[in-house]
Amino acid sequence: MAGNAPRADSVIIAGAGPAGLAAALALAGRGVRSVVLDMGNGTPRAGSRACGLEASTLAFVYDLTGTRLDGAAEPWGVQRIRRRGRDVPQPVAEPEAPVRYGLSQQRLERALLDAAHASPLVTTAWRHRIESVEQDETSVTVLARGPGGPVRFRAQWLVGCDGARSVVRRAVNVRFPGRPRVDRLLCADVKVRLPRRITATALVPPDPSLADEPASPDLGEPATPWLFVDPPFHRGGTVLAQPLPDDVWRLTWQLPMAHGVAKAAEETRVIPVTGDPADPKRIAARVRSVLRTLDALSPEPDASEDPAHDLLWSGEYEVHQRLARRFRVGRVLLAGDAAHLVHPSAADAVELGLQDVRNLAWKLAFTLRGYAPIRLLETYHGERRGAARRRLALGEDALHFLAPASPAQKVGRRLTLMGARGKGTTLRRLDPRGPAANPSGPDYTGSPLLTPGPGVGEWIRDVEVFRADGAEGWLSECLDRGLVVLLIAPGIQVWHGDGWREAGLMPRLRGRLDKLAAPAELVVTPDYPGATAHTILLIRPDGYIAAHLPPDHLDILEESIDRARGAGH
């Protein structure tokens, strides 16, 4: 490999975790070749680890892996909370709240690895440790040490997905400030047969129209995650129980530790950890206590004995809150844990990393294919660092709830648990059910790629569409390739055959799109929330609305497309 001249469109990816592998596959889907360097041997790490994905992110990885993740995700309902053995009032969910899914990181990594090995455009180099990074105006050169000695890799771009201790980040002298060791967690995967929707029927008012329908509790209904606050079996702490497929529950205990604040993040003294060690006997006792509680909440509890279970995996780790100063330095880009570390109650690390990749992949591909100028990649830094910064703020709010350190924080948590919460208030932000119950993905409002208008910068609503070849499908199925131009045309569904393709604005739109410098697909829908007839929505490849053009603004479509690909003035 060292003696071969690299392709001009190649990308080097450091790290074969979920973010790195997803980046390689997303680029391959756009015809871009990449090489993935990793110190491991190609075996997924054990345990569920990060295990919560939003619906849009899950759809993204499904698209990357084909059928390899079929049946691997568990839909979650709104998280329930119990404090000291009593249920906490359940907040009203936002309208049309997206669903979250439980997916083991181990299963996700296995599916991504298998897909990467099957792709002719993805090369993996295992047991390669990066030693140096050099770049000039046109390329990046990485010196790595592999099983056969030193090897040089050269490409146009380098994406650092090599984790919290990123060698790539250090090589380009990017600082990683923040708060180290803000929390300490013990996680365990337990296989046990328990109801997936424990007392969850109380969440949803009965639908009178379904009174005569038989109950179907196992047909894909969301399962119930639980947060136990100061429970009898873990005084002073919190315990999270999240259901996964195949009768597995992910259990997470908050362990005691000394908190500290560090202004400089690269060189910090070790903060002493206090409290009981996570030894096997204590882990077993902790697991039994949680399972007994979950079983007692079921419709038919069995108090005679502990639920039969198998401990599949356990691990202890410290939580940090950090944010890299830059996500792009020349031809080097950072993603995933190399760019940010956020408390898992605000966002799972894998979720944020995959959102980074989805934002970056189309921009890299557009740049490499000549569809956009290089300055398009600077918007990756602005959009994704801003999104991570907002998640960090949510992480701080979560810490005030999970580990209140001041009297004011303790009062805030107590009021939140009593149900004193209002839209837009501090108490609402403190409630850990907020981000989990109403995930909306990042909001890119204010990005220079967007043409100001209603709903611009927000994630799409998934609606049924008609494609140019006459096929019917969903708007989400058109993403992750090129730009999408969506025309709202009421009544299109009543047309016979393909006559609608020559009706109204269609010929003019097709003519304009055929002349564009970037790939764009024209699709039609009879209705879209908040859009009037003949409105045009310009949608980025990652699913965010770039322009909302009323019927009399068709003349600025090309300008909006140029802006979306970073070529606007």
Coordinates of C-alpha atoms in Angstrom, one line a residue:
M1 CA 0.0 0.0 0.0
A2 CA 2.9 2.4 0.8
G3 CA 4.2 2.3 -2.7
N4 CA 0.9 2.9 -4.5
A5 CA 0.0 6.4 -5.6
P6 CA -3.2 7.4 -3.8
R7 CA -6.3 8.4 -5.8
A8 CA -6.8 12.1 -6.1
D9 CA -10.2 11.9 -4.4
S10 CA -9.1 9.8 -1.5
V11 CA -9.8 10.6 2.2
I12 CA -7.8 9.3 5.2
I13 CA -10.0 8.5 8.2
A14 CA -8.3 8.0 11.6
G15 CA -10.3 5.7 13.9
A16 CA -12.6 2.8 13.1
G17 CA -15.3 3.5 15.7
P18 CA -18.9 4.3 14.7
A19 CA -18.0 7.8 13.5
G20 CA -15.0 6.7 11.4
L21 CA -16.7 3.7 9.8
A22 CA -19.9 5.7 9.1
A23 CA -17.8 8.4 7.5
A24 CA -16.1 5.9 5.2
L25 CA -19.4 4.4 4.2
A26 CA -21.1 7.7 3.7
L27 CA -18.3 8.8 1.4
A28 CA -18.4 5.5 -0.4
G29 CA -22.1 6.0 -1.1
R30 CA -21.0 9.1 -3.0
G31 CA -18.3 7.4 -4.9
V32 CA -15.4 8.7 -2.7
R33 CA -12.6 6.2 -1.8
S34 CA -11.2 6.3 1.7
V35 CA -8.7 4.4 3.9
V36 CA -9.4 3.9 7.6
L37 CA -6.5 3.6 10.0
D38 CA -7.0 2.1 13.4
M39 CA -4.9 0.6 16.2
G40 CA -7.4 -2.2 16.8
N41 CA -7.7 -5.6 15.1
G42 CA -11.2 -5.1 13.6
T43 CA -13.2 -6.6 16.4
P44 CA -16.1 -4.6 17.9
R45 CA -15.7 -3.6 21.5
A46 CA -17.9 -5.4 24.0
G47 CA -21.0 -4.0 25.6
S48 CA -23.8 -1.6 24.7
R49 CA -21.8 1.5 25.7
A50 CA -23.5 4.4 23.9
C51 CA -27.0 3.0 23.1
G52 CA -29.5 5.8 22.3
L53 CA -30.1 7.1 18.7
E54 CA -32.7 9.5 17.4
A55 CA -35.0 8.2 14.7
S56 CA -33.3 10.3 11.9
T57 CA -29.8 9.1 12.9
L58 CA -31.0 5.5 13.0
A59 CA -32.4 5.8 9.5
F60 CA -29.0 7.2 8.4
V61 CA -27.0 4.2 9.7
Y62 CA -29.7 1.8 8.3
D63 CA -29.0 3.3 4.9
L64 CA -25.3 2.8 5.4
T65 CA -25.5 -0.8 6.5
G66 CA -28.3 -2.2 4.4
T67 CA -30.2 -5.0 6.2
R68 CA -27.5 -5.7 8.8
L69 CA -29.3 -3.8 11.6
D70 CA -32.7 -5.4 11.0
G71 CA -34.3 -6.1 14.4
A72 CA -31.3 -4.5 16.3
A73 CA -33.1 -1.4 17.6
E74 CA -35.7 -1.0 20.4
P75 CA -38.1 1.9 20.1
W76 CA -38.3 3.9 23.3
G77 CA -41.2 5.9 24.7
V78 CA -40.9 8.8 27.0
Q79 CA -38.6 8.2 30.0
R80 CA -40.4 7.6 33.3
I81 CA -38.9 8.8 36.6
R82 CA -39.3 7.4 40.1
R83 CA -38.0 9.3 43.2
R84 CA -37.6 7.4 46.4
G85 CA -40.0 4.7 45.3
R86 CA -42.7 7.0 44.0
D87 CA -43.7 7.9 40.4
V88 CA -42.9 11.5 39.3
P89 CA -45.7 13.3 37.3
Q90 CA -45.3 12.7 33.6
P91 CA -44.8 15.8 31.4
V92 CA -46.8 16.2 28.3
A93 CA -44.7 15.4 25.2
E94 CA -44.2 17.9 22.5
P95 CA -46.5 17.4 19.4
E96 CA -45.1 14.9 16.9
A97 CA -42.0 14.2 19.1
P98 CA -39.5 12.1 17.3
V99 CA -38.9 8.6 18.7
R100 CA -35.6 7.5 20.2
Y101 CA -34.3 4.0 19.8
G102 CA -32.1 1.7 21.9
L103 CA -29.2 0.2 19.9
S104 CA -26.2 -1.5 21.3
Q105 CA -22.9 0.1 20.2
Q106 CA -21.4 -3.3 19.8
R107 CA -24.1 -4.4 17.3
L108 CA -23.8 -1.0 15.5
E109 CA -20.0 -1.4 15.1
R110 CA -20.4 -5.0 13.8
A111 CA -22.9 -3.9 11.2
L112 CA -20.7 -0.9 10.1
L113 CA -17.6 -3.1 10.0
D114 CA -19.3 -5.7 7.8
A115 CA -20.6 -3.0 5.5
A116 CA -17.1 -1.4 5.3
H117 CA -15.5 -4.8 4.4
A118 CA -18.1 -5.3 1.7
S119 CA -17.4 -1.9 0.1
P120 CA -14.8 -1.7 -2.7
L121 CA -14.3 2.0 -1.9
V122 CA -13.3 1.4 1.8
T123 CA -9.8 0.1 2.7
T124 CA -9.1 -0.7 6.4
A125 CA -5.6 -0.7 7.8
W126 CA -5.7 -2.4 11.2
R127 CA -3.0 -2.2 13.9
H128 CA -1.7 1.1 12.5
R129 CA -0.7 3.8 15.0
I130 CA -0.5 7.4 13.6
E131 CA 2.8 9.0 14.5
S132 CA 2.7 12.3 12.5
V133 CA 0.5 14.5 10.3
E134 CA 1.7 16.9 7.7
Q135 CA -0.3 19.0 5.3
D136 CA 0.1 21.5 2.5
E137 CA -2.3 23.4 0.2
T138 CA -3.3 20.3 -1.7
S139 CA -2.9 17.2 0.4
V140 CA -2.4 15.6 3.8
T141 CA 0.3 13.0 4.6
V142 CA 0.0 10.7 7.6
L143 CA 2.9 8.6 8.9
A144 CA 1.7 5.5 10.6
R145 CA 3.4 2.5 12.1
G146 CA 1.8 -0.8 11.2
P147 CA 2.7 -4.5 11.7
G148 CA 5.3 -4.2 8.9
G149 CA 6.8 -0.9 10.0
P150 CA 6.3 2.7 9.1
V151 CA 3.8 3.5 6.2
R152 CA 2.9 6.8 4.6
F153 CA -0.6 7.6 3.5
R154 CA -1.4 10.6 1.4
A155 CA -4.8 12.0 0.4
Q156 CA -6.7 15.3 -0.1
W157 CA -8.3 15.2 3.3
L158 CA -7.9 13.7 6.8
V159 CA -10.8 13.1 9.1
G160 CA -9.9 12.6 12.8
C161 CA -12.4 10.2 14.4
D162 CA -9.8 8.8 16.8
G163 CA -11.5 9.4 20.1
A164 CA -11.1 11.6 23.2
R165 CA -7.3 11.2 23.2
S166 CA -7.1 12.0 19.5
V167 CA -3.6 11.9 18.0
V168 CA -4.9 13.9 15.0
R169 CA -6.2 16.7 17.2
R170 CA -2.9 17.0 19.0
A171 CA -1.0 16.9 15.7
V172 CA -2.8 20.0 14.5
N173 CA -2.5 21.7 17.9
V174 CA -6.2 22.1 18.6
R175 CA -6.9 22.7 22.2
F176 CA -9.7 20.6 23.9
P177 CA -10.9 22.7 26.9
G178 CA -13.7 21.9 29.2
R179 CA -14.6 20.2 32.5
P180 CA -12.9 16.9 33.1
R181 CA -14.4 14.2 35.3
V182 CA -17.8 15.7 36.0
D183 CA -19.4 12.4 36.6
R184 CA -18.7 8.7 37.2
L185 CA -20.9 5.9 35.8
L186 CA -21.1 2.2 36.1
C187 CA -22.8 0.4 33.2
A188 CA -24.0 -3.2 32.8
D189 CA -25.8 -5.2 30.1
V190 CA -28.2 -7.7 31.7
K191 CA -30.3 -10.3 29.9
V192 CA -33.6 -10.8 31.7
R193 CA -37.2 -11.4 30.7
L194 CA -39.2 -8.3 31.9
P195 CA -42.1 -6.5 30.4
R196 CA -40.9 -3.9 27.9
R197 CA -43.7 -1.4 28.7
I198 CA -43.9 -1.5 32.5
T199 CA -47.0 0.5 33.5
A200 CA -46.5 2.5 30.4
T201 CA -50.2 2.2 29.4
A202 CA -50.9 5.0 31.9
L203 CA -49.0 7.4 29.7
V204 CA -51.4 7.5 26.8
P205 CA -55.2 8.2 27.1
P206 CA -57.3 5.4 25.7
D207 CA -58.5 5.8 22.1
P208 CA -62.3 5.2 22.1
S209 CA -62.1 4.2 18.4
L210 CA -60.0 1.2 19.4
A211 CA -62.2 -0.1 22.2
D212 CA -63.1 -3.3 20.3
E213 CA -59.6 -4.0 19.1
P214 CA -57.6 -6.7 20.8
A215 CA -54.5 -5.5 22.7
S216 CA -51.2 -5.9 20.9
P217 CA -48.4 -4.9 23.3
D218 CA -45.6 -6.5 21.4
L219 CA -46.2 -5.1 17.9
G220 CA -43.5 -2.5 17.9
E221 CA -44.8 -0.3 20.7
P222 CA -42.2 1.8 22.4
A223 CA -40.6 0.3 25.4
T224 CA -40.2 2.3 28.7
P225 CA -36.8 3.6 29.9
W226 CA -36.7 4.4 33.7
L227 CA -34.7 6.8 35.7
F228 CA -34.6 6.1 39.5
V229 CA -33.7 9.2 41.5
D230 CA -32.4 8.6 45.1
P231 CA -34.0 5.1 45.1
P232 CA -33.9 2.9 48.3
F233 CA -31.3 0.7 46.7
H234 CA -29.0 3.5 45.7
R235 CA -29.3 6.4 48.1
G236 CA -28.0 9.8 47.0
G237 CA -27.6 8.7 43.3
T238 CA -29.5 7.9 40.2
V239 CA -30.0 4.7 38.2
L240 CA -31.0 4.5 34.6
A241 CA -32.6 1.4 33.1
Q242 CA -33.0 1.2 29.3
P243 CA -34.5 -1.7 27.3
L244 CA -32.6 -3.1 24.3
P245 CA -33.7 -5.9 21.9
D246 CA -33.4 -9.6 22.7
D247 CA -34.5 -9.2 26.4
V248 CA -31.4 -7.1 27.3
W249 CA -31.5 -4.2 29.7
R250 CA -28.8 -1.5 29.9
L251 CA -28.4 -0.4 33.5
T252 CA -26.4 2.7 34.5
W253 CA -25.5 3.7 38.0
Q254 CA -24.2 7.1 39.0
L255 CA -21.3 6.6 41.4
P256 CA -20.0 9.1 43.9
M257 CA -16.9 11.1 43.1
A258 CA -15.2 14.4 43.9
H259 CA -16.2 17.1 41.5
G260 CA -13.8 19.7 40.2
V261 CA -13.5 22.4 37.6
A262 CA -10.4 22.8 35.3
K263 CA -9.9 25.7 33.0
A264 CA -7.2 24.0 31.1
A265 CA -8.3 20.6 29.8
E266 CA -5.1 19.1 28.3
E267 CA -3.1 19.0 31.6
T268 CA -5.2 18.4 34.7
R269 CA -4.4 16.8 37.9
V270 CA -6.2 13.6 38.7
I271 CA -9.3 14.3 40.8
P272 CA -9.5 11.6 43.5
V273 CA -12.4 9.2 43.1
T274 CA -14.3 8.3 46.3
G275 CA -17.0 5.7 47.1
D276 CA -17.3 2.0 46.7
P277 CA -15.3 0.3 43.9
A278 CA -17.3 -1.5 41.2
D279 CA -16.2 -5.0 42.2
P280 CA -18.0 -8.0 40.9
K281 CA -19.9 -8.8 44.1
R282 CA -21.2 -5.2 44.4
I283 CA -22.2 -5.2 40.7
A284 CA -24.2 -8.4 41.2
A285 CA -25.9 -6.9 44.2
R286 CA -26.7 -3.7 42.3
V287 CA -28.1 -5.6 39.4
R288 CA -30.4 -7.7 41.6
S289 CA -31.7 -4.6 43.3
V290 CA -32.7 -2.9 40.0
L291 CA -34.2 -6.0 38.6
R292 CA -36.4 -6.5 41.7
T293 CA -37.6 -3.0 41.3
L294 CA -38.4 -3.3 37.6
D295 CA -40.2 -6.6 38.3
A296 CA -42.2 -5.0 41.1
L297 CA -43.5 -2.4 38.6
S298 CA -44.7 -5.0 36.1
P299 CA -48.5 -5.9 36.0
E300 CA -47.7 -9.4 37.5
P301 CA -44.8 -9.0 39.8
D302 CA -43.2 -12.1 41.4
A303 CA -41.8 -11.2 44.8
S304 CA -40.9 -14.7 45.7
E305 CA -37.5 -14.7 44.0
D306 CA -35.1 -12.4 42.0
P307 CA -35.7 -12.4 38.3
A308 CA -33.4 -14.9 36.5
H309 CA -30.8 -13.0 34.6
D310 CA -27.3 -13.2 33.0
L311 CA -24.8 -10.4 33.3
L312 CA -23.4 -9.9 29.8
W313 CA -21.0 -7.0 30.3
S314 CA -20.1 -4.3 32.7
G315 CA -17.8 -1.3 32.7
E316 CA -17.0 1.9 34.7
Y317 CA -16.0 5.2 33.2
E318 CA -15.7 8.9 34.0
V319 CA -17.6 11.5 32.1
H320 CA -16.0 14.7 30.7
Q321 CA -17.5 17.8 29.1
R322 CA -15.1 19.2 26.5
L323 CA -15.2 21.0 23.2
A324 CA -12.4 21.4 20.6
R325 CA -11.5 24.9 19.7
R326 CA -11.6 24.1 16.0
F327 CA -13.3 21.3 14.0
R328 CA -11.3 22.1 10.9
V329 CA -7.6 23.1 10.5
G330 CA -6.7 23.3 6.8
R331 CA -7.2 19.9 5.3
V332 CA -7.8 18.2 8.7
L333 CA -11.3 17.8 10.2
L334 CA -12.3 16.4 13.5
A335 CA -15.5 14.5 14.3
G336 CA -17.0 12.4 17.2
D337 CA -15.2 12.2 20.5
A338 CA -12.1 13.8 19.0
A339 CA -14.2 17.0 18.7
H340 CA -16.5 16.9 21.7
L341 CA -17.3 15.0 24.9
V342 CA -20.8 15.5 26.3
H343 CA -22.6 14.0 29.3
P344 CA -24.6 11.0 28.0
S345 CA -27.9 12.4 29.5
A346 CA -27.7 15.3 27.0
A347 CA -26.6 13.1 24.0
D348 CA -25.0 9.8 23.5
A349 CA -21.5 10.1 22.1
V350 CA -22.3 7.9 19.1
E351 CA -25.4 10.0 18.3
L352 CA -23.3 13.2 18.1
G353 CA -20.5 11.6 16.2
L354 CA -22.9 10.3 13.5
Q355 CA -24.5 13.7 13.2
D356 CA -21.0 15.1 12.6
V357 CA -20.4 12.5 9.9
R358 CA -23.8 13.2 8.2
N359 CA -23.0 16.9 8.1
L360 CA -19.5 16.4 6.9
A361 CA -19.8 13.6 4.3
W362 CA -21.9 15.4 1.7
K363 CA -19.7 18.5 2.0
L364 CA -16.5 16.5 1.5
A365 CA -18.0 14.7 -1.5
F366 CA -19.3 18.0 -3.1
T367 CA -15.8 19.5 -2.6
L368 CA -14.0 16.5 -4.0
R369 CA -16.3 16.3 -7.0
G370 CA -16.0 20.0 -7.9
Y371 CA -19.6 20.7 -7.0
A372 CA -18.6 23.2 -4.3
P373 CA -15.7 25.4 -3.3
I374 CA -13.4 24.4 -0.4
R375 CA -14.9 27.0 1.8
L376 CA -18.0 24.8 2.1
L377 CA -16.1 22.7 4.6
E378 CA -15.6 25.7 6.9
T379 CA -19.4 25.6 7.5
Y380 CA -18.9 22.1 9.0
H381 CA -16.9 23.8 11.8
G382 CA -19.5 26.4 12.4
E383 CA -22.6 24.2 12.2
R384 CA -21.3 21.2 14.1
R385 CA -19.4 23.1 16.8
G386 CA -22.5 25.2 17.5
A387 CA -24.6 22.1 17.8
A388 CA -22.1 20.5 20.2
R389 CA -21.9 23.6 22.3
R390 CA -25.7 23.5 22.8
R391 CA -25.5 19.9 23.8
L392 CA -22.8 20.8 26.3
A393 CA -25.1 23.3 27.9
L394 CA -27.8 20.6 28.2
G395 CA -25.2 18.4 29.8
E396 CA -24.5 21.1 32.4
D397 CA -28.3 21.3 33.1
A398 CA -28.4 17.5 33.4
L399 CA -25.6 17.6 36.0
H400 CA -27.5 20.1 38.1
F401 CA -30.3 17.6 38.1
L402 CA -28.4 14.3 38.5
A403 CA -25.7 15.6 40.9
P404 CA -26.9 18.9 42.5
A405 CA -23.9 20.5 44.2
S406 CA -25.5 23.7 45.6
P407 CA -28.6 24.4 47.7
A408 CA -30.2 26.2 44.7
Q409 CA -29.6 23.2 42.4
K410 CA -31.1 20.8 45.0
V411 CA -34.2 23.0 45.2
G412 CA -34.4 23.1 41.4
R413 CA -34.3 19.3 41.2
R414 CA -36.9 18.9 43.9
L415 CA -39.3 21.4 42.2
T416 CA -38.7 19.6 38.8
L417 CA -39.6 16.3 40.4
M418 CA -42.7 17.8 41.9
G419 CA -43.9 18.7 38.4
A420 CA -43.2 22.5 38.6
R421 CA -42.1 22.9 35.0
G422 CA -43.1 25.3 32.3
K423 CA -42.1 25.8 28.7
G424 CA -38.9 27.7 28.3
T425 CA -38.1 27.8 32.0
T426 CA -34.9 26.7 33.8
L427 CA -37.0 23.9 35.5
R428 CA -37.9 22.5 32.1
R429 CA -34.2 22.4 31.1
L430 CA -33.3 20.6 34.3
D431 CA -35.8 17.8 33.5
P432 CA -33.7 14.9 32.0
R433 CA -36.8 13.8 30.1
G434 CA -36.7 16.9 27.9
P435 CA -33.8 16.0 25.4
A436 CA -34.8 12.3 25.5
A437 CA -38.5 12.8 24.9
N438 CA -38.2 15.5 22.3
P439 CA -35.1 15.1 20.3
S440 CA -35.0 17.3 17.3
G441 CA -31.5 17.0 16.1
P442 CA -29.2 20.0 15.7
D443 CA -30.7 23.3 14.6
Y444 CA -28.5 25.1 11.9
T445 CA -30.5 28.3 11.9
G446 CA -28.1 31.1 11.1
S447 CA -25.8 29.1 8.9
P448 CA -24.4 30.9 5.8
L449 CA -25.7 28.1 3.7
L450 CA -29.3 28.9 4.4
T451 CA -31.7 31.3 2.6
P452 CA -33.7 33.0 5.4
G453 CA -37.3 31.8 5.5
P454 CA -39.9 29.9 7.7
G455 CA -38.6 26.6 8.9
V456 CA -35.2 27.1 7.3
G457 CA -32.4 25.3 9.3
E458 CA -34.8 22.7 10.7
W459 CA -35.0 19.0 10.0
I460 CA -37.5 17.9 7.4
R461 CA -40.9 16.5 8.0
D462 CA -41.0 13.1 6.4
V463 CA -43.8 13.1 3.8
E464 CA -44.8 10.9 0.9
V465 CA -43.4 12.1 -2.4
F466 CA -43.5 11.3 -6.1
R467 CA -40.1 11.0 -7.8
A468 CA -39.3 12.0 -11.4
D469 CA -39.4 8.3 -12.5
G470 CA -43.0 8.0 -11.2
A471 CA -42.0 6.0 -8.1
E472 CA -43.7 6.8 -4.8
G473 CA -41.8 6.9 -1.6
W474 CA -40.8 9.0 1.4
L475 CA -38.8 12.2 1.5
S476 CA -36.3 10.7 3.8
E477 CA -35.4 8.1 1.2
C478 CA -34.2 10.9 -1.1
L479 CA -31.5 12.2 1.3
D480 CA -27.7 11.6 1.6
R481 CA -27.0 11.8 -2.1
G482 CA -27.5 15.3 -3.6
L483 CA -29.7 18.3 -3.0
V484 CA -33.5 17.8 -3.1
V485 CA -35.9 20.3 -4.5
L486 CA -39.4 19.6 -3.2
L487 CA -42.4 21.1 -4.9
I488 CA -45.7 21.2 -3.0
A489 CA -48.4 20.4 -5.6
P490 CA -51.9 19.7 -4.2
G491 CA -53.9 17.2 -6.2
I492 CA -50.9 15.5 -7.8
Q493 CA -52.1 12.1 -6.5
V494 CA -55.2 12.3 -8.8
W495 CA -53.2 12.5 -12.0
H496 CA -53.2 9.4 -14.2
G497 CA -49.9 8.1 -15.4
D498 CA -47.0 10.5 -15.6
G499 CA -48.9 13.5 -16.9
W500 CA -48.1 15.5 -13.8
R501 CA -44.5 15.6 -15.0
E502 CA -45.4 18.1 -17.7
A503 CA -47.9 20.1 -15.6
G504 CA -47.5 23.5 -13.9
L505 CA -43.9 24.4 -12.8
M506 CA -42.4 21.0 -13.5
P507 CA -40.9 21.6 -17.0
R508 CA -39.4 24.9 -15.8
L509 CA -38.0 23.4 -12.7
R510 CA -36.5 20.4 -14.6
G511 CA -34.9 22.7 -17.1
R512 CA -33.2 24.8 -14.4
L513 CA -32.0 21.8 -12.4
D514 CA -30.5 20.2 -15.5
K515 CA -28.1 23.2 -15.7
L516 CA -26.9 23.2 -12.1
A517 CA -23.3 22.7 -11.1
A518 CA -24.4 20.3 -8.3
P519 CA -26.6 17.2 -8.4
A520 CA -30.2 17.9 -7.4
E521 CA -33.4 15.7 -7.5
L522 CA -36.8 17.1 -8.1
V523 CA -39.6 15.5 -6.1
V524 CA -43.3 16.4 -5.6
T525 CA -45.7 16.1 -2.6
P526 CA -49.3 17.1 -2.4
D527 CA -48.9 18.6 1.1
Y528 CA -46.2 19.8 3.5
P529 CA -46.8 21.2 7.0
G530 CA -46.5 25.0 7.0
A531 CA -46.1 25.3 3.2
T532 CA -48.7 26.6 0.7
A533 CA -49.4 25.3 -2.7
H534 CA -46.6 25.6 -5.3
T535 CA -44.0 26.4 -2.5
I536 CA -40.5 25.1 -3.2
L537 CA -38.3 23.7 -0.4
L538 CA -34.6 23.2 -1.0
I539 CA -33.3 20.4 1.1
R540 CA -29.7 19.7 1.9
P541 CA -28.4 16.1 1.5
D542 CA -28.3 15.7 5.3
G543 CA -32.0 16.5 5.6
Y544 CA -32.1 20.2 6.7
I545 CA -34.2 22.8 4.9
A546 CA -31.9 25.2 3.1
A547 CA -34.6 27.4 1.5
H548 CA -38.4 28.0 1.7
L549 CA -39.4 29.7 -1.5
P550 CA -43.0 30.9 -2.1
P551 CA -44.4 30.5 -5.6
D552 CA -43.4 34.0 -6.7
H553 CA -39.7 33.5 -5.7
L554 CA -38.8 30.8 -8.2
D555 CA -36.3 33.2 -9.7
I556 CA -34.0 32.9 -6.7
L557 CA -33.8 29.1 -6.7
E558 CA -30.4 29.1 -8.4
E559 CA -29.2 31.7 -5.9
S560 CA -30.4 29.5 -3.0
I561 CA -28.7 26.4 -4.5
D562 CA -25.5 28.3 -4.9
R563 CA -25.7 29.4 -1.3
A564 CA -26.5 25.9 -0.1
R565 CA -23.3 24.6 -1.7
G566 CA -21.1 27.3 -0.3
A567 CA -20.8 29.2 -3.6
G568 CA -23.0 32.2 -2.7
H569 CA -21.6 35.7 -2.5

